[in-house]
Amino acid sequence: MTIRPMIMPAKFAMKTFAPLIALLAFAVALSDARPAHAEITIDITRGNVEPLPIAVTDFVGKSGAAARAGRDIAGVIAANLERSGLFKPIDPKAFIQSAGALNALPRFGDWRVINAQALVQGRTEVVSDGRLRVEFRLWDVFSEQQMIGLAYFTVPDNWRRVAHIISDSIYKRITGEDGYFDTRIVYVSEQPKDAKGVGRNRLNPFGKRLAIMDQDGENHRFLTDGTTLVLTPRFSPTLQEITYMSYFRNNPRVYIFNIDTGRQEVLGDFPGMTFAPRFSPDGKKIIMSMAKDGNSEIYVMDLRTRVVRQLTFHSAIDTSPSFSPDADQVVFNSDRGGSQQLYIMDDRGKNVRRISFGNGRYATPVWSPRGDLIAFTKLSGGRFFIGVMKPDGSGERLLAEDFKIEGPTWSPNGRVLIFYRKGRSEKDGSGGQSKLWSIDLTGHNEREIPTPMDASDPAWSPLIP
């Protein structure tokens, strides 16, 4: 569904809300006479960041439908910002100035009293053609300046996506980094062992289905019907498409699935494959590992020509490849040194070098979209870890630990990871639930992402176009 943004400078808003801009112009004139204040920012490259107090008021709407949408949009924005760990939304019960009074310039003193450093206000309106018009403004409370103002037109049912887009705009304006709220997560949903109805069968003994949802767990739906086993979905970095692996006549078969259209095509049968391929950064190639003649090597396929090229030629097990953002390098794991470790090579399979040297075994490396870090799963001392390191192997940091955690996937801005954690209910480790969790690069903001059933193998989409 199309969402059309409009920038809200003073002259545009004057034609729409003349009283507001008359006061705004007056406020700007006053601000010129005051000492300059540094604009509020959050440096998310530091370790543990103190959350920024922010007030998000209900968006004002005259009609019942517009008012409901305004309240819902404000709620989603506040929840998005709070989950990021970088913002601390203030309880609306503490607000002194009401949302309705924001037709005029905010009384900044009232917001400073409750320690709000930033203020988000907005309004909603159902226009004559039935579309929903949503306007918002972000204010720096201490400098009394508008930081950003935008308006959007969309169909009323799409209000939640507007809230995610506004959240991204606020996040970027204050942190300087792209947001990640207008995204989706695809994952493997697994029917619990004691569930009834749709679920386990001979071809799909674990009841695994592909599912997709917004990054906050909303708008959940299934993409496959559960008649066949599905594994390891991977998102394209450029399109709303995924690859995933299933089985046809006991052989691994890879599919490409378009999320928006539902169109699916068979990419091919790949005997000896254990993980679905990953896309190249431009979405035109895939990289994968396959076992031929009992030996696992890494291959790349051109999606236009379907030509497959072998990259590694080694007697060891080479698997789990992932491209760097510039596609010049590939990270993978291999036991060629005697234990399972991480290696990097160029895109021709040359200049192979080991980058992991810590205790334990390393697996499932995934290059950050920013190119600065590689995420991985680590097994050491009978425990699993999710960690990151620089591409040269330095700066290793372990972010999460548990009985079993695996499968990291990056947010499109490279600042947050999602992985899955399997609980332990029996002594042998069986019987536990498998759930999705997110954590940021500080390692201090770990949160569960709600799913209706067990969940594993997450893949994070790019920003929705």
CSV table of C-alpha atoms in Angstrom, one decimal, residues 50-220:
chain,number,residue,atom,x,y,z
A,50,GLU,CA,21.3,6.4,28.9
A,51,PRO,CA,17.8,6.5,27.3
A,52,LEU,CA,16.5,9.9,26.2
A,53,PRO,CA,13.3,11.0,28.0
A,54,ILE,CA,10.8,11.7,25.2
A,55,ALA,CA,7.1,12.6,25.4
A,56,VAL,CA,4.8,11.1,22.7
A,57,THR,CA,1.3,12.6,22.8
A,58,ASP,CA,-1.8,11.1,21.3
A,59,PHE,CA,-2.2,12.4,17.7
A,60,VAL,CA,-5.3,14.7,17.7
A,61,GLY,CA,-8.2,13.6,15.4
A,62,LYS,CA,-11.6,15.3,15.1
A,63,SER,CA,-13.6,12.3,14.0
A,64,GLY,CA,-13.9,9.0,15.9
A,65,ALA,CA,-11.9,7.0,13.3
A,66,ALA,CA,-9.2,9.7,13.1
A,67,ALA,CA,-9.0,9.9,16.9
A,68,ARG,CA,-8.6,6.2,17.3
A,69,ALA,CA,-5.9,6.1,14.6
A,70,GLY,CA,-4.1,8.9,16.4
A,71,ARG,CA,-4.1,7.1,19.7
A,72,ASP,CA,-2.9,3.9,18.1
A,73,ILE,CA,-0.2,5.6,16.1
A,74,ALA,CA,1.2,7.3,19.2
A,75,GLY,CA,1.2,4.1,21.1
A,76,VAL,CA,3.1,2.2,18.4
A,77,ILE,CA,5.7,5.1,18.1
A,78,ALA,CA,6.3,5.1,21.9
A,79,ALA,CA,6.6,1.3,22.0
A,80,ASN,CA,9.1,1.3,19.1
A,81,LEU,CA,11.3,3.9,20.6
A,82,GLU,CA,11.2,2.3,24.0
A,83,ARG,CA,12.1,-1.2,22.6
A,84,SER,CA,15.2,0.3,21.0
A,85,GLY,CA,16.6,1.0,24.4
A,86,LEU,CA,17.7,4.5,23.4
A,87,PHE,CA,14.5,6.3,24.4
A,88,LYS,CA,12.4,6.5,27.6
A,89,PRO,CA,8.8,7.5,26.8
A,90,ILE,CA,7.3,9.5,29.6
A,91,ASP,CA,4.1,8.2,31.1
A,92,PRO,CA,1.2,10.3,29.6
A,93,LYS,CA,-0.3,10.7,33.1
A,94,ALA,CA,2.6,13.1,33.8
A,95,PHE,CA,1.7,15.4,30.9
A,96,ILE,CA,0.8,18.9,32.0
A,97,GLN,CA,-0.2,20.3,28.5
A,98,SER,CA,-2.9,18.2,26.9
A,99,ALA,CA,-2.6,16.8,23.4
A,100,GLY,CA,-5.5,18.9,22.2
A,101,ALA,CA,-3.7,22.1,23.3
A,102,LEU,CA,-0.9,21.3,20.8
A,103,ASN,CA,-2.9,23.1,18.1
A,104,ALA,CA,-0.8,25.9,19.4
A,105,LEU,CA,2.9,26.1,20.0
A,106,PRO,CA,3.9,23.6,22.7
A,107,ARG,CA,4.4,25.2,26.2
A,108,PHE,CA,8.0,24.1,26.4
A,109,GLY,CA,8.2,24.9,30.1
A,110,ASP,CA,5.5,22.4,30.9
A,111,TRP,CA,7.5,19.7,29.1
A,112,ARG,CA,10.8,20.7,30.8
A,113,VAL,CA,9.1,20.3,34.2
A,114,ILE,CA,8.5,16.6,33.5
A,115,ASN,CA,12.1,16.2,32.1
A,116,ALA,CA,11.1,15.6,28.5
A,117,GLN,CA,14.0,16.4,26.3
A,118,ALA,CA,12.1,15.7,23.1
A,119,LEU,CA,8.4,16.0,22.2
A,120,VAL,CA,6.4,14.2,19.5
A,121,GLN,CA,3.0,15.7,18.6
A,122,GLY,CA,0.7,15.0,15.7
A,123,ARG,CA,-2.7,15.0,14.2
A,124,THR,CA,-4.8,12.7,12.1
A,125,GLU,CA,-7.6,13.4,9.6
A,126,VAL,CA,-9.7,11.3,7.3
A,127,VAL,CA,-9.8,13.4,4.1
A,128,SER,CA,-12.5,13.6,1.5
A,129,ASP,CA,-11.3,10.7,-0.6
A,130,GLY,CA,-11.3,8.4,2.4
A,131,ARG,CA,-7.5,8.4,2.9
A,132,LEU,CA,-5.9,9.0,6.3
A,133,ARG,CA,-3.7,12.0,6.6
A,134,VAL,CA,-1.2,11.8,9.4
A,135,GLU,CA,1.0,14.7,10.4
A,136,PHE,CA,3.7,14.8,13.1
A,137,ARG,CA,6.3,17.1,14.5
A,138,LEU,CA,9.4,16.4,16.6
A,139,TRP,CA,10.5,19.2,18.9
A,140,ASP,CA,13.7,19.8,20.8
A,141,VAL,CA,12.2,20.9,24.2
A,142,PHE,CA,15.2,22.7,25.5
A,143,SER,CA,16.1,24.7,22.4
A,144,GLU,CA,12.4,25.1,21.6
A,145,GLN,CA,13.0,24.2,18.0
A,146,GLN,CA,11.2,21.9,15.6
A,147,MET,CA,13.6,19.2,14.5
A,148,ILE,CA,11.4,17.6,11.8
A,149,GLY,CA,7.9,17.8,10.5
A,150,LEU,CA,6.2,15.4,8.0
A,151,ALA,CA,2.8,14.5,6.7
A,152,TYR,CA,1.6,11.2,5.2
A,153,PHE,CA,-1.4,10.0,3.2
A,154,THR,CA,-2.4,6.4,3.2
A,155,VAL,CA,-5.4,4.1,3.5
A,156,PRO,CA,-6.8,3.9,7.1
A,157,ASP,CA,-5.9,0.2,7.5
A,158,ASN,CA,-2.3,1.1,7.0
A,159,TRP,CA,-2.0,3.3,10.1
A,160,ARG,CA,0.5,0.9,11.8
A,161,ARG,CA,3.0,1.2,9.0
A,162,VAL,CA,2.8,5.0,9.2
A,163,ALA,CA,3.7,4.7,12.9
A,164,HIS,CA,6.7,2.6,12.0
A,165,ILE,CA,7.8,5.1,9.3
A,166,ILE,CA,7.4,8.0,11.8
A,167,SER,CA,9.4,6.1,14.4
A,168,ASP,CA,12.2,5.6,11.8
A,169,SER,CA,12.2,9.4,11.1
A,170,ILE,CA,12.5,10.2,14.8
A,171,TYR,CA,15.2,7.6,15.3
A,172,LYS,CA,17.3,8.9,12.4
A,173,ARG,CA,16.8,12.6,13.3
A,174,ILE,CA,18.1,12.1,16.8
A,175,THR,CA,20.7,9.4,16.4
A,176,GLY,CA,21.9,10.2,12.8
A,177,GLU,CA,21.5,6.5,11.9
A,178,ASP,CA,18.8,4.9,9.8
A,179,GLY,CA,16.0,3.3,11.7
A,180,TYR,CA,14.7,-0.3,11.5
A,181,PHE,CA,11.1,-0.1,12.6
A,182,ASP,CA,9.5,-0.3,9.1
A,183,THR,CA,10.7,-3.9,8.6
A,184,ARG,CA,9.5,-7.4,8.8
A,185,ILE,CA,10.9,-10.7,10.2
A,186,VAL,CA,10.4,-14.0,8.5
A,187,TYR,CA,11.1,-17.1,10.6
A,188,VAL,CA,10.3,-20.8,11.0
A,189,SER,CA,7.3,-21.5,13.1
A,190,GLU,CA,7.1,-24.9,14.8
A,191,GLN,CA,4.0,-26.5,16.1
A,192,PRO,CA,4.4,-27.6,19.8
A,193,LYS,CA,4.6,-31.3,20.3
A,194,ASP,CA,1.2,-31.5,22.1
A,195,ALA,CA,-0.7,-29.1,19.7
A,196,LYS,CA,-3.7,-30.3,17.8
A,197,GLY,CA,-4.9,-29.4,14.3
A,198,VAL,CA,-2.5,-28.2,11.7
A,199,GLY,CA,0.9,-29.4,12.5
A,200,ARG,CA,3.1,-32.5,12.4
A,201,ASN,CA,2.8,-35.1,9.6
A,202,ARG,CA,5.0,-37.6,7.8
A,203,LEU,CA,6.6,-35.1,5.5
A,204,ASN,CA,6.8,-32.4,8.2
A,205,PRO,CA,7.3,-34.2,11.5
A,206,PHE,CA,8.0,-31.0,13.4
A,207,GLY,CA,5.2,-28.9,12.0
A,208,LYS,CA,7.5,-26.3,10.6
A,209,ARG,CA,5.9,-23.4,8.6
A,210,LEU,CA,7.3,-20.2,7.3
A,211,ALA,CA,5.8,-17.2,9.1
A,212,ILE,CA,6.2,-13.4,8.8
A,213,MET,CA,5.4,-10.5,11.0
A,214,ASP,CA,6.4,-6.8,11.6
A,215,GLN,CA,9.5,-6.3,13.6
A,216,ASP,CA,7.4,-5.8,16.7
A,217,GLY,CA,5.5,-9.1,16.3
A,218,GLU,CA,2.3,-7.6,14.9
A,219,ASN,CA,0.6,-8.4,11.6
A,220,HIS,CA,1.6,-12.1,11.9
